CSV table of C-alpha atoms in Angstrom, one decimal:
chain,number,residue,atom,x,y,z
A,776,MET,CA,159.4,-14.8,128.7
A,777,ILE,CA,159.1,-11.1,127.5
A,778,LYS,CA,161.5,-10.1,130.3
A,779,LYS,CA,164.1,-12.5,128.9
A,780,ILE,CA,163.6,-11.3,125.3
A,781,LYS,CA,164.1,-7.6,126.4
A,782,GLU,CA,167.2,-8.6,128.3
A,783,LEU,CA,168.6,-10.3,125.2
A,784,LEU,CA,167.9,-7.3,123.0
A,785,TRP,CA,169.7,-4.8,125.3
A,786,ASN,CA,173.5,-4.7,125.6
A,787,LYS,CA,176.2,-2.1,126.3
A,788,LYS,CA,176.6,-1.4,122.5
A,789,TYR,CA,172.9,-0.7,122.3
A,790,ALA,CA,173.2,1.7,125.3
A,791,VAL,CA,176.2,3.5,123.8
A,792,ARG,CA,174.4,3.9,120.4
A,793,ILE,CA,171.2,5.3,122.0
A,794,ALA,CA,173.2,7.6,124.2
A,795,LYS,CA,175.2,8.9,121.2
A,796,LYS,CA,172.0,9.6,119.3
A,797,ASN,CA,171.0,11.7,122.3
A,798,GLY,CA,174.3,13.6,122.4
A,799,ILE,CA,175.6,11.8,125.5
A,800,LYS,CA,179.0,10.2,126.0
A,801,LEU,CA,178.6,7.7,128.7
A,802,ASN,CA,181.0,7.8,131.7
A,803,LYS,CA,181.3,6.0,135.0
A,804,ASN,CA,178.3,7.8,136.6
A,805,HIS,CA,176.1,7.2,133.6
A,806,TRP,CA,176.8,3.4,133.8
A,807,ARG,CA,176.1,3.4,137.6
A,808,ILE,CA,172.7,5.0,136.9
A,809,ILE,CA,172.0,2.7,134.0
A,810,LYS,CA,172.9,-0.5,136.0
A,811,PHE,CA,170.8,0.6,139.0
A,812,THR,CA,167.8,1.5,136.8
A,813,ARG,CA,167.9,-1.8,135.0
A,814,ASN,CA,168.2,-3.8,138.2
A,815,PHE,CA,165.4,-1.8,139.9
A,816,TYR,CA,163.1,-2.3,136.9
A,817,TYR,CA,163.6,-6.0,136.7
A,818,LYS,CA,163.1,-6.4,140.4
A,819,PHE,CA,160.0,-4.2,140.8
A,820,TYR,CA,158.7,-3.8,137.1
A,821,ILE,CA,158.6,0.0,137.4
A,822,SER,CA,161.2,2.7,136.7
A,823,PRO,CA,162.7,4.2,139.8
A,824,SER,CA,161.7,7.8,140.7
A,825,ILE,CA,164.5,10.3,140.5
A,826,ARG,CA,164.5,10.6,144.3
A,827,ILE,CA,164.9,6.8,144.8
A,828,LEU,CA,167.6,6.7,142.1
A,829,LEU,CA,169.7,9.5,143.5
A,830,THR,CA,169.4,8.2,147.1
A,831,ALA,CA,170.4,4.7,146.1
A,832,ILE,CA,173.3,5.7,143.8
A,833,ASN,CA,174.7,8.1,146.4
A,834,LYS,CA,174.5,5.6,149.2
A,835,LYS,CA,175.9,2.6,147.2
A,836,TYR,CA,178.8,4.5,145.7
A,837,LYS,CA,179.3,7.0,148.5
A,838,ILE,CA,179.1,9.9,146.1
A,839,ASN,CA,176.9,13.0,146.0
A,840,ILE,CA,175.0,13.2,142.7
A,841,THR,CA,172.3,15.9,142.8
A,842,SER,CA,169.3,16.4,140.6
A,843,ILE,CA,171.3,19.2,138.9
A,844,ASP,CA,174.1,16.7,138.2
A,845,LEU,CA,171.6,14.3,136.8
A,846,ILE,CA,170.4,17.0,134.4
A,847,LYS,CA,174.0,17.5,133.3
A,848,LEU,CA,174.4,13.8,132.7
A,849,PHE,CA,171.0,13.4,130.9
A,850,PRO,CA,170.2,17.0,129.7
A,851,LYS,CA,167.0,16.6,127.7
A,852,ASN,CA,164.8,14.7,130.1
A,853,PRO,CA,166.6,12.6,132.7
A,854,SER,CA,163.8,10.1,133.4
A,855,LEU,CA,163.1,9.5,129.7
A,856,GLN,CA,166.8,9.4,128.6
A,857,ILE,CA,167.8,7.0,131.4
A,858,SER,CA,164.9,4.7,130.5
A,859,LYS,CA,165.8,4.7,126.8
A,860,ILE,CA,169.5,4.1,127.3
A,861,SER,CA,168.7,1.4,130.0
A,862,GLY,CA,166.4,-0.4,127.6
A,863,ILE,CA,163.4,-0.3,129.8
A,864,PRO,CA,159.9,1.2,129.3
A,865,LYS,CA,159.6,4.9,129.8
A,866,PRO,CA,158.3,5.9,133.3
A,867,ASN,CA,154.5,6.3,133.7
A,868,LYS,CA,154.8,9.9,134.6
A,869,CYS,CA,156.8,10.8,131.6
A,870,PHE,CA,155.1,13.0,129.0
């Protein structure tokens, strides 16, 4: 039930608004990461690690996003910013 409520509260407008508050203008790679993160969370009920995220994104889209690229996409704290924009709880290892 809680899962359904959270899904209903999150939408693309919400993601754009949160990203804008964090100084991020979302592009195709941001959306790929957001979509993957949301799907991963609702399948396993945990946020993906950066390593899992990058491996999966690069394999699925046949691109090469590195951890440096991820920092450029989400400059303040990639794990935390991705979670916020994706509308999922922050990762356990986030300070």
